[in-house]
PDB file of C-alpha atoms in Angstrom:
ATOM      1  CA  ARG A   1      27.735  32.896  28.064  1.00 40.00           C
ATOM      2  CA  MET A   2      25.926  35.711  26.222  1.00 39.00           C
ATOM      3  CA  GLY A   3      22.485  36.503  25.333  1.00 41.00           C
ATOM      4  CA  GLY A   4      20.658  39.908  23.882  1.00 38.00           C
ATOM      5  CA  CYS A   5      17.791  41.517  24.765  1.00 36.00           C
ATOM      6  CA  GLY A   6      15.301  38.606  23.276  1.00 38.00           C
ATOM      7  CA  LEU A   7      16.256  36.603  26.817  1.00 38.00           C
ATOM      8  CA  LEU A   8      13.914  38.295  28.972  1.00 40.00           C
ATOM      9  CA  GLY A   9      11.227  39.767  26.593  1.00 37.00           C
ATOM     10  CA  MET A  10       8.711  38.722  29.886  1.00 34.00           C
ATOM     11  CA  VAL A  11       9.341  37.511  32.922  1.00 36.00           C
ATOM     12  CA  VAL A  12       5.503  35.843  34.255  1.00 34.00           C
ATOM     13  CA  VAL A  13       5.519  36.107  38.346  1.00 33.00           C
ATOM     14  CA  LEU A  14       3.790  32.547  39.322  1.00 32.00           C
ATOM     15  CA  GLY A  15       0.970  33.875  41.729  1.00 29.00           C
ATOM     16  CA  SER A  16      -0.503  36.434  40.322  1.00 27.00           C
ATOM     17  CA  MET A  17      -0.048  36.170  36.640  1.00 28.00           C
ATOM     18  CA  ALA A  18       1.424  39.908  36.127  1.00 27.00           C
ATOM     19  CA  THR A  19       3.901  40.292  33.191  1.00 29.00           C
ATOM     20  CA  VAL A  20       7.249  42.425  33.648  1.00 32.00           C
ATOM     21  CA  SER A  21       8.123  43.802  30.171  1.00 32.00           C
ATOM     22  CA  SER A  22      11.635  45.953  29.857  1.00 39.00           C
ATOM     23  CA  ASP A  23      13.053  47.062  26.480  1.00 44.00           C
ATOM     24  CA  PHE A  24      16.779  45.845  27.874  1.00 58.00           C
ATOM     25  CA  GLY A  25      19.326  46.141  24.854  1.00 61.00           C
ATOM     26  CA  GLY A  26      22.448  45.068  26.322  1.00 68.00           C
ATOM     27  CA  VAL A  27      24.395  41.949  26.523  1.00 78.00           C
ATOM     28  CA  CYS A  28      24.843  40.341  29.482  1.00 84.00           C
ATOM     29  CA  THR A  29      28.117  37.449  30.132  1.00 86.00           C
ATOM     30  CA  VAL A  30      27.577  35.606  33.362  1.00 91.00           C
ATOM     31  CA  GLY A  31      30.986  35.725  34.677  1.00 91.00           C
ATOM     32  CA  GLU A  32      32.867  33.026  37.747  1.00 93.00           C
ATOM     33  CA  VAL A  33      30.077  30.834  39.139  1.00 93.00           C
ATOM     34  CA  TYR A  34      30.810  31.615  43.156  1.00 93.00           C
ATOM     35  CA  GLY A  35      29.306  27.858  43.594  1.00 91.00           C
ATOM     36  CA  CYS A  36      26.541  26.781  46.968  1.00 91.00           C
ATOM     37  CA  TYR A  37      25.869  29.264  49.626  1.00 90.00           C
ATOM     38  CA  LEU A  38      23.243  29.216  52.181  1.00 86.00           C
ATOM     39  CA  ASP A  39      20.936  31.775  52.384  1.00 82.00           C
ATOM     40  CA  SER A  40      19.337  33.081  55.974  1.00 69.00           C
ATOM     41  CA  GLY A  41      16.002  34.480  54.453  1.00 56.00           C
ATOM     42  CA  THR A  42      12.786  32.725  55.430  1.00 51.00           C
ATOM     43  CA  THR A  43       9.611  33.456  53.563  1.00 50.00           C
ATOM     44  CA  ALA A  44       8.843  36.299  55.744  1.00 47.00           C
ATOM     45  CA  SER A  45      11.340  37.978  55.721  1.00 48.00           C
ATOM     46  CA  VAL A  46      12.997  38.015  51.947  1.00 48.00           C
ATOM     47  CA  TRP A  47      15.038  40.882  52.794  1.00 49.00           C
ATOM     48  CA  ASN A  48      17.079  39.187  54.929  1.00 63.00           C
ATOM     49  CA  ARG A  49      17.987  36.760  51.980  1.00 76.00           C
ATOM     50  CA  VAL A  50      22.157  37.008  52.092  1.00 86.00           C
ATOM     51  CA  LEU A  51      21.444  38.791  48.379  1.00 88.00           C
ATOM     52  CA  SER A  52      19.640  41.448  49.881  1.00 81.00           C
ATOM     53  CA  ASP A  53      17.593  42.730  46.586  1.00 89.00           C
ATOM     54  CA  CYS A  54      15.833  41.256  43.860  1.00 88.00           C
ATOM     55  CA  PRO A  55      14.168  42.101  40.589  1.00 88.00           C
ATOM     56  CA  GLU A  56      10.811  43.005  42.143  1.00 80.00           C
ATOM     57  CA  ASN A  57       6.505  42.560  40.861  1.00 73.00           C
ATOM     58  CA  ASN A  58       4.946  45.165  42.600  1.00 68.00           C
ATOM     59  CA  GLY A  59       6.788  45.030  45.439  1.00 69.00           C
ATOM     60  CA  SER A  60       7.615  40.956  46.151  1.00 78.00           C
ATOM     61  CA  CYS A  61      10.010  39.172  44.579  1.00 83.00           C
ATOM     62  CA  ALA A  62       9.398  37.823  41.175  1.00 82.00           C
ATOM     63  CA  THR A  63       9.121  34.271  40.476  1.00 86.00           C
ATOM     64  CA  MET A  64      10.554  33.255  36.920  1.00 87.00           C
ATOM     65  CA  PRO A  65       9.291  29.531  35.875  1.00 87.00           C
ATOM     66  CA  GLY A  66      12.198  29.873  32.786  1.00 91.00           C
ATOM     67  CA  ASN A  67      15.260  31.365  35.490  1.00 94.00           C
ATOM     68  CA  SER A  68      18.443  30.737  34.065  1.00 94.00           C
ATOM     69  CA  HIS A  69      21.658  31.953  35.645  1.00 94.00           C
ATOM     70  CA  LEU A  70      21.568  34.562  32.244  1.00 91.00           C
ATOM     71  CA  ILE A  71      17.680  35.731  33.136  1.00 92.00           C
ATOM     72  CA  CYS A  72      18.955  36.090  36.494  1.00 93.00           C
ATOM     73  CA  ALA A  73      21.555  38.241  35.364  1.00 92.00           C
ATOM     74  CA  GLU A  74      19.815  40.497  32.894  1.00 89.00           C
ATOM     75  CA  ALA A  75      16.815  40.827  35.226  1.00 91.00           C
ATOM     76  CA  CYS A  76      19.305  42.068  37.961  1.00 91.00           C
ATOM     77  CA  TYR A  77      20.437  44.196  35.650  1.00 88.00           C
ATOM     78  CA  ILE A  78      16.978  45.670  34.594  1.00 86.00           C
ATOM     79  CA  HIS A  79      15.843  46.343  38.067  1.00 89.00           C
ATOM     80  CA  GLY A  80      19.416  48.061  39.373  1.00 88.00           C
ATOM     81  CA  ARG A  81      18.191  50.659  36.124  1.00 83.00           C
ATOM     82  CA  GLU A  82      14.967  51.459  37.959  1.00 85.00           C
ATOM     83  CA  VAL A  83      16.516  51.452  41.209  1.00 88.00           C
ATOM     84  CA  GLY A  84      19.700  53.350  40.487  1.00 87.00           C
ATOM     85  CA  LYS A  85      21.990  50.764  41.381  1.00 89.00           C
ATOM     86  CA  THR A  86      24.996  48.332  39.746  1.00 88.00           C
ATOM     87  CA  TYR A  87      24.820  44.900  40.476  1.00 91.00           C
ATOM     88  CA  VAL A  88      27.405  42.534  39.799  1.00 93.00           C
ATOM     89  CA  THR A  89      26.491  39.205  41.618  1.00 95.00           C
ATOM     90  CA  ALA A  90      23.526  37.880  41.351  1.00 95.00           C
ATOM     91  CA  GLY A  91      22.259  34.117  42.862  1.00 95.00           C
ATOM     92  CA  VAL A  92      19.971  31.975  41.921  1.00 95.00           C
ATOM     93  CA  GLU A  93      17.993  29.780  44.639  1.00 91.00           C
ATOM     94  CA  ASN A  94      15.033  26.555  44.789  1.00 91.00           C
ATOM     95  CA  SER A  95      15.067  26.589  40.778  1.00 94.00           C
ATOM     96  CA  THR A  96      12.831  30.044  40.047  1.00 94.00           C
ATOM     97  CA  GLN A  97      13.857  32.350  42.588  1.00 93.00           C
ATOM     98  CA  CYS A  98      16.487  35.115  41.288  1.00 94.00           C
ATOM     99  CA  PHE A  99      18.539  37.947  44.014  1.00 93.00           C
ATOM    100  CA  CYS A 100      20.962  40.109  42.987  1.00 93.00           C
ATOM    101  CA  SER A 101      24.194  42.457  45.174  1.00 93.00           C
ATOM    102  CA  THR A 102      26.332  45.660  44.908  1.00 93.00           C
ATOM    103  CA  SER A 103      28.616  43.764  46.012  1.00 91.00           C
ATOM    104  CA  ALA A 104      31.643  41.705  44.444  1.00 90.00           C
ATOM    105  CA  GLY A 105      31.991  38.450  45.236  1.00 86.00           C
ATOM    106  CA  PRO A 106      29.982  35.433  47.563  1.00 89.00           C
ATOM    107  CA  ASN A 107      27.675  36.450  49.943  1.00 88.00           C
ATOM    108  CA  GLY A 108      26.614  34.381  53.168  1.00 84.00           C
ATOM    109  CA  THR A 109      28.482  30.758  54.356  1.00 83.00           C
ATOM    110  CA  THR A 110      29.646  27.918  51.549  1.00 84.00           C
ATOM    111  CA  CYS A 111      28.428  25.068  52.289  1.00 81.00           C
ATOM    112  CA  GLN A 112      29.012  23.242  48.304  1.00 70.00           C
ATOM    113  CA  SER A 113      28.614  19.266  49.978  1.00 67.00           C
ATOM    114  CA  GLY A 114      25.334  20.468  51.588  1.00 65.00           C
ATOM    115  CA  CYS A 115      23.354  23.123  53.281  1.00 67.00           C
ATOM    116  CA  THR A 116      22.170  23.049  56.533  1.00 66.00           C
ATOM    117  CA  GLY A 117      20.241  25.554  58.448  1.00 62.00           C
ATOM    118  CA  PRO A 118      17.399  26.034  60.949  1.00 55.00           C
ATOM    119  CA  GLU A 119      14.890  26.307  57.720  1.00 59.00           C
ATOM    120  CA  GLY A 120      15.451  23.299  56.705  1.00 58.00           C
ATOM    121  CA  ALA A 121      18.187  24.374  53.644  1.00 61.00           C
ATOM    122  CA  THR A 122      19.767  21.556  52.113  1.00 71.00           C
ATOM    123  CA  SER A 123      21.954  22.084  48.558  1.00 81.00           C
ATOM    124  CA  CYS A 124      21.818  23.402  45.634  1.00 87.00           C
ATOM    125  CA  THR A 125      21.044  19.944  43.154  1.00 88.00           C
ATOM    126  CA  LEU A 126      17.966  21.757  41.639  1.00 93.00           C
ATOM    127  CA  PRO A 127      18.694  22.720  37.332  1.00 95.00           C
ATOM    128  CA  CYS A 128      17.374  25.784  36.092  1.00 96.00           C
ATOM    129  CA  PRO A 129      14.014  25.933  34.186  1.00 95.00           C
ATOM    130  CA  GLY A 130      15.934  27.961  30.866  1.00 92.00           C
ATOM    131  CA  ALA A 131      18.803  25.357  31.182  1.00 92.00           C
ATOM    132  CA  SER A 132      18.411  22.370  32.366  1.00 92.00           C
ATOM    133  CA  TYR A 133      22.577  21.843  32.231  1.00 93.00           C
ATOM    134  CA  GLU A 134      23.019  24.888  35.297  1.00 93.00           C
ATOM    135  CA  ASN A 135      22.289  24.437  38.796  1.00 92.00           C
ATOM    136  CA  CYS A 136      19.369  26.835  40.052  1.00 95.00           C
ATOM    137  CA  GLY A 137      20.085  26.331  44.131  1.00 91.00           C
ATOM    138  CA  GLY A 138      17.695  24.861  46.256  1.00 88.00           C
ATOM    139  CA  PRO A 139      15.898  25.735  49.411  1.00 84.00           C
ATOM    140  CA  TYR A 140      17.729  28.125  51.131  1.00 83.00           C
ATOM    141  CA  ALA A 141      20.385  27.193  49.133  1.00 87.00           C
ATOM    142  CA  MET A 142      21.806  29.809  46.723  1.00 91.00           C
ATOM    143  CA  GLN A 143      23.963  29.180  43.141  1.00 93.00           C
ATOM    144  CA  GLN A 144      25.848  32.528  43.226  1.00 95.00           C
ATOM    145  CA  PHE A 145      28.090  33.716  39.895  1.00 95.00           C
ATOM    146  CA  GLN A 146      29.673  36.888  39.038  1.00 94.00           C
ATOM    147  CA  PHE A 147      27.861  38.914  35.596  1.00 92.00           C
ATOM    148  CA  HIS A 148      28.403  42.034  33.636  1.00 87.00           C
ATOM    149  CA  CYS A 149      26.483  43.196  31.297  1.00 84.00           C
ATOM    150  CA  ASN A 150      27.000  46.281  28.348  1.00 77.00           C
ATOM    151  CA  THR A 151      25.308  49.144  27.304  1.00 78.00           C
ATOM    152  CA  PHE A 152      25.984  51.845  25.561  1.00 78.00           C
ATOM    153  CA  SER A 153      23.925  54.633  24.610  1.00 76.00           C
ATOM    154  CA  CYS A 154      25.358  57.617  22.011  1.00 79.00           C
ATOM    155  CA  GLN A 155      26.423  61.350  23.370  1.00 76.00           C
ATOM    156  CA  HIS A 156      27.756  64.058  20.982  1.00 74.00           C
ATOM    157  CA  GLY A 157      29.075  61.787  18.219  1.00 77.00           C
ATOM    158  CA  THR A 158      30.982  59.544  21.089  1.00 79.00           C
ATOM    159  CA  CYS A 159      29.239  55.732  22.167  1.00 78.00           C
ATOM    160  CA  THR A 160      30.005  55.171  25.658  1.00 73.00           C
ATOM    161  CA  GLU A 161      28.666  52.825  27.883  1.00 70.00           C
ATOM    162  CA  ASN A 162      26.534  53.730  31.007  1.00 63.00           C
ATOM    163  CA  LEU A 163      23.743  52.021  32.903  1.00 62.00           C
ATOM    164  CA  ASN A 164      20.935  53.563  30.650  1.00 63.00           C
ATOM    165  CA  GLY A 165      21.781  52.543  26.900  1.00 67.00           C
ATOM    166  CA  THR A 166      20.129  51.008  24.461  1.00 66.00           C
ATOM    167  CA  PHE A 167      22.047  49.221  22.782  1.00 68.00           C
ATOM    168  CA  GLY A 168      24.425  45.827  23.679  1.00 59.00           C
ATOM    169  CA  HIS A 169      27.680  46.562  20.808  1.00 63.00           C
ATOM    170  CA  LEU A 170      29.784  48.774  20.862  1.00 67.00           C
ATOM    171  CA  GLN A 171      30.081  48.858  17.525  1.00 72.00           C
ATOM    172  CA  ASP A 172      25.654  48.598  16.794  1.00 69.00           C
ATOM    173  CA  CYS A 173      25.813  52.421  18.751  1.00 74.00           C
ATOM    174  CA  GLN A 174      28.735  53.836  16.983  1.00 74.00           C
ATOM    175  CA  ALA A 175      27.218  53.230  13.614  1.00 78.00           C
ATOM    176  CA  HIS A 176      23.395  54.443  15.260  1.00 73.00           C
ATOM    177  CA  CYS A 177      25.339  57.729  17.071  1.00 78.00           C
ATOM    178  CA  ASP A 178      26.691  58.671  13.239  1.00 76.00           C
ATOM    179  CA  ALA A 179      24.039  58.139  11.139  1.00 75.00           C
ATOM    180  CA  VAL A 180      22.195  60.981  13.559  1.00 68.00           C
ATOM    181  CA  THR A 181      25.406  63.521  14.330  1.00 72.00           C
ATOM    182  CA  PRO A 182      25.278  65.512  11.947  1.00 70.00           C
ATOM    183  CA  PRO A 183      29.195  65.959  10.567  1.00 66.00           C
ATOM    184  CA  PRO A 184      31.336  69.035  11.493  1.00 63.00           C
ATOM    185  CA  LEU A 185      31.885  72.391   9.423  1.00 58.00           C
ATOM    186  CA  SER A 186      35.440  71.751   7.960  1.00 59.00           C
ATOM    187  CA  ASN A 187      33.973  67.612   6.527  1.00 56.00           C
ATOM    188  CA  ARG A 188      30.061  68.354   5.114  1.00 57.00           C
ATOM    189  CA  PRO A 189      30.427  69.078   1.087  1.00 61.00           C
ATOM    190  CA  ARG A 190      30.184  72.349  -0.287  1.00 64.00           C
ATOM    191  CA  ALA A 191      27.732  73.128  -2.691  1.00 63.00           C
ATOM    192  CA  PRO A 192      28.527  73.101  -6.198  1.00 63.00           C
ATOM    193  CA  ASN A 193      29.749  75.812  -7.761  1.00 62.00           C
ATOM    194  CA  PRO A 194      28.345  77.041 -11.535  1.00 59.00           C
ATOM    195  CA  THR A 195      31.112  78.201 -12.753  1.00 57.00           C
ATOM    196  CA  ALA A 196      33.276  75.283 -11.555  1.00 58.00           C
ATOM    197  CA  GLY A 197      34.433  72.678 -14.039  1.00 62.00           C
ATOM    198  CA  VAL A 198      33.926  75.612 -17.234  1.00 70.00           C
ATOM    199  CA  SER A 199      37.264  75.125 -19.628  1.00 76.00           C
ATOM    200  CA  THR A 200      39.603  77.966 -20.686  1.00 80.00           C
ATOM    201  CA  GLY A 201      37.548  77.738 -24.420  1.00 79.00           C
ATOM    202  CA  SER A 202      34.330  77.373 -23.734  1.00 80.00           C
ATOM    203  CA  THR A 203      34.706  80.786 -21.631  1.00 82.00           C
ATOM    204  CA  ILE A 204      35.922  82.134 -24.698  1.00 85.00           C
ATOM    205  CA  LEU A 205      33.744  80.584 -26.944  1.00 82.00           C
ATOM    206  CA  ILE A 206      30.412  82.281 -24.643  1.00 83.00           C
ATOM    207  CA  VAL A 207      32.363  85.717 -25.258  1.00 82.00           C
ATOM    208  CA  ALA A 208      32.349  85.971 -28.684  1.00 77.00           C
ATOM    209  CA  VAL A 209      28.538  84.643 -29.385  1.00 77.00           C
ATOM    210  CA  GLY A 210      27.377  87.262 -27.132  1.00 76.00           C
ATOM    211  CA  LEU A 211      29.166  90.147 -28.852  1.00 79.00           C
ATOM    212  CA  LEU A 212      28.467  88.034 -32.274  1.00 76.00           C
ATOM    213  CA  VAL A 213      25.490  88.753 -31.858  1.00 80.00           C
ATOM    214  CA  PRO A 214      24.373  92.552 -30.866  1.00 82.00           C
ATOM    215  CA  TYR A 215      26.723  93.374 -33.782  1.00 76.00           C
ATOM    216  CA  MET A 216      24.882  91.002 -36.466  1.00 79.00           C
ATOM    217  CA  ALA A 217      22.110  93.132 -34.966  1.00 77.00           C
ATOM    218  CA  ILE A 218      23.550  96.500 -35.090  1.00 81.00           C
ATOM    219  CA  GLY A 219      25.290  95.885 -38.223  1.00 74.00           C
ATOM    220  CA  VAL A 220      22.184  94.565 -40.392  1.00 74.00           C
ATOM    221  CA  ALA A 221      20.022  97.494 -38.855  1.00 77.00           C
ATOM    222  CA  TYR A 222      22.553 100.527 -40.550  1.00 78.00           C
ATOM    223  CA  LYS A 223      22.769  98.687 -43.841  1.00 74.00           C
ATOM    224  CA  ARG A 224      19.426  98.815 -44.027  1.00 75.00           C
ATOM    225  CA  LEU A 225      18.037 102.144 -42.488  1.00 76.00           C
ATOM    226  CA  ILE A 226      21.555 104.115 -42.921  1.00 78.00           C
ATOM    227  CA  VAL A 227      22.937 102.893 -46.077  1.00 73.00           C
ATOM    228  CA  GLY A 228      19.169 101.434 -48.221  1.00 74.00           C
ATOM    229  CA  ALA A 229      21.413  98.302 -48.382  1.00 74.00           C
ATOM    230  CA  VAL A 230      19.169  95.317 -49.537  1.00 74.00           C
ATOM    231  CA  GLY A 231      19.952  91.321 -50.142  1.00 73.00           C
ATOM    232  CA  HIS A 232      23.392  89.172 -48.922  1.00 70.00           C
ATOM    233  CA  GLU A 233      24.558  93.546 -48.895  1.00 74.00           C
ATOM    234  CA  VAL A 234      22.704  94.390 -45.062  1.00 70.00           C
ATOM    235  CA  LEU A 235      25.573  91.876 -43.413  1.00 74.00           C
ATOM    236  CA  PRO A 236      28.118  93.840 -41.847  1.00 73.00           C
ATOM    237  CA  ASN A 237      31.185  93.881 -43.357  1.00 75.00           C
ATOM    238  CA  TYR A 238      30.005  91.339 -46.335  1.00 72.00           C
ATOM    239  CA  GLU A 239      32.754  91.042 -48.101  1.00 75.00           C
ATOM    240  CA  PHE A 240      35.586  90.169 -45.282  1.00 75.00           C
ATOM    241  CA  TRP A 241      33.318  87.480 -43.978  1.00 72.00           C
ATOM    242  CA  SER A 242      32.289  86.390 -47.682  1.00 74.00           C
ATOM    243  CA  ALA A 243      36.485  86.252 -48.026  1.00 76.00           C
ATOM    244  CA  LEU A 244      36.887  84.337 -44.694  1.00 74.00           C
ATOM    245  CA  SER A 245      37.390  80.950 -45.872  1.00 77.00           C
ATOM    246  CA  GLY A 246      39.622  81.742 -48.766  1.00 77.00           C
ATOM    247  CA  TYR A 247      42.136  83.167 -45.684  1.00 77.00           C
ATOM    248  CA  VAL A 248      41.708  80.212 -43.610  1.00 77.00           C
ATOM    249  CA  HIS A 249      42.599  77.853 -46.735  1.00 79.00           C
ATOM    250  CA  ALA A 250      45.900  80.036 -47.276  1.00 78.00           C
ATOM    251  CA  GLY A 251      46.825  80.083 -43.614  1.00 77.00           C
ATOM    252  CA  TYR A 252      46.104  76.520 -42.766  1.00 78.00           C
ATOM    253  CA  ALA A 253      48.365  75.653 -46.512  1.00 77.00           C
ATOM    254  CA  LEU A 254      50.912  78.207 -45.595  1.00 79.00           C
ATOM    255  CA  THR A 255      51.502  75.982 -42.109  1.00 80.00           C
ATOM    256  CA  ALA A 256      50.772  72.796 -43.400  1.00 75.00           C
ATOM    257  CA  GLN A 257      53.989  73.851 -45.523  1.00 76.00           C
ATOM    258  CA  ASN A 258      56.052  75.344 -42.899  1.00 77.00           C
ATOM    259  CA  LEU A 259      55.248  72.415 -40.895  1.00 76.00           C
ATOM    260  CA  ILE A 260      56.617  70.020 -43.978  1.00 75.00           C
ATOM    261  CA  GLY A 261      59.263  71.540 -45.099  1.00 65.00           C
ATOM    262  CA  GLN A 262      57.976  72.182 -48.451  1.00 57.00           C
ATOM    263  CA  GLN A 263      59.585  74.522 -50.396  1.00 55.00           C
ATOM    264  CA  ARG A 264      57.750  77.569 -52.692  1.00 54.00           C
ATOM    265  CA  GLU A 265      57.728  77.870 -55.750  1.00 56.00           C
ATOM    266  CA  GLU A 266      60.830  80.666 -56.575  1.00 57.00           C
ATOM    267  CA  TYR A 267      59.694  83.368 -58.965  1.00 54.00           C
ATOM    268  CA  THR A 268      61.544  84.712 -62.186  1.00 62.00           C
ATOM    269  CA  PRO A 269      61.763  88.032 -62.186  1.00 63.00           C
ATOM    270  CA  LEU A 270      60.415  90.629 -64.710  1.00 64.00           C
ATOM    271  CA  GLN A 271      63.224  91.857 -67.094  1.00 58.00           C
TER     272      GLN A 271
END
């Protein structure tokens, strides 16, 4: 039987009607149920119970009207966080009482067939208010069981189980840990390189345009101011540029002829 943080969102204490709220983020598991054991304590001396500790409210043991094995386990775990103890055994008694112990295994004298004692103990026959299918002991008769609660916390990028963790599931803790922990420097994405991805052709074109602009500007100024040219004659090397298209066409034709193997015309020598 497992439960999350919502199962013990609030514990109501009879008499004072105080509430004990918790931010418990773990998950508790109820393990082996040891059975019914005689409780040697008295109403006036609760600290002589076979399980000596209990979830407190203003110095007194808290009484839980919604008690169950799981609710008691979570209450013991939360109380243990407050006092710095790791409880592993819990016991429910007289329907609404809850007790805790750091000792593994059952404590006290077993009385599975009925408890007899000076306090008027009977047997563990009362159902749990929060889980009617469970046994919550009887008058001075305590149903004891084993439990374990998981809580994890993020420490330097890694989740570890500890008493004051805020996550009940390792995967939830690790997801949070990954989100708040910066990656190592070797894994961080590098800043984009503004020159990355520029091809050789693009580089040549950029250089050519960069040279063409001053070439034209200086050439036009020289032809107009020094030579005194006008119109299209102010363009530097105008004769070359005007014949360039013809040169390109002739070169293309010659290349095509060589590629397709076309024979050039034979000329008849002059006599």
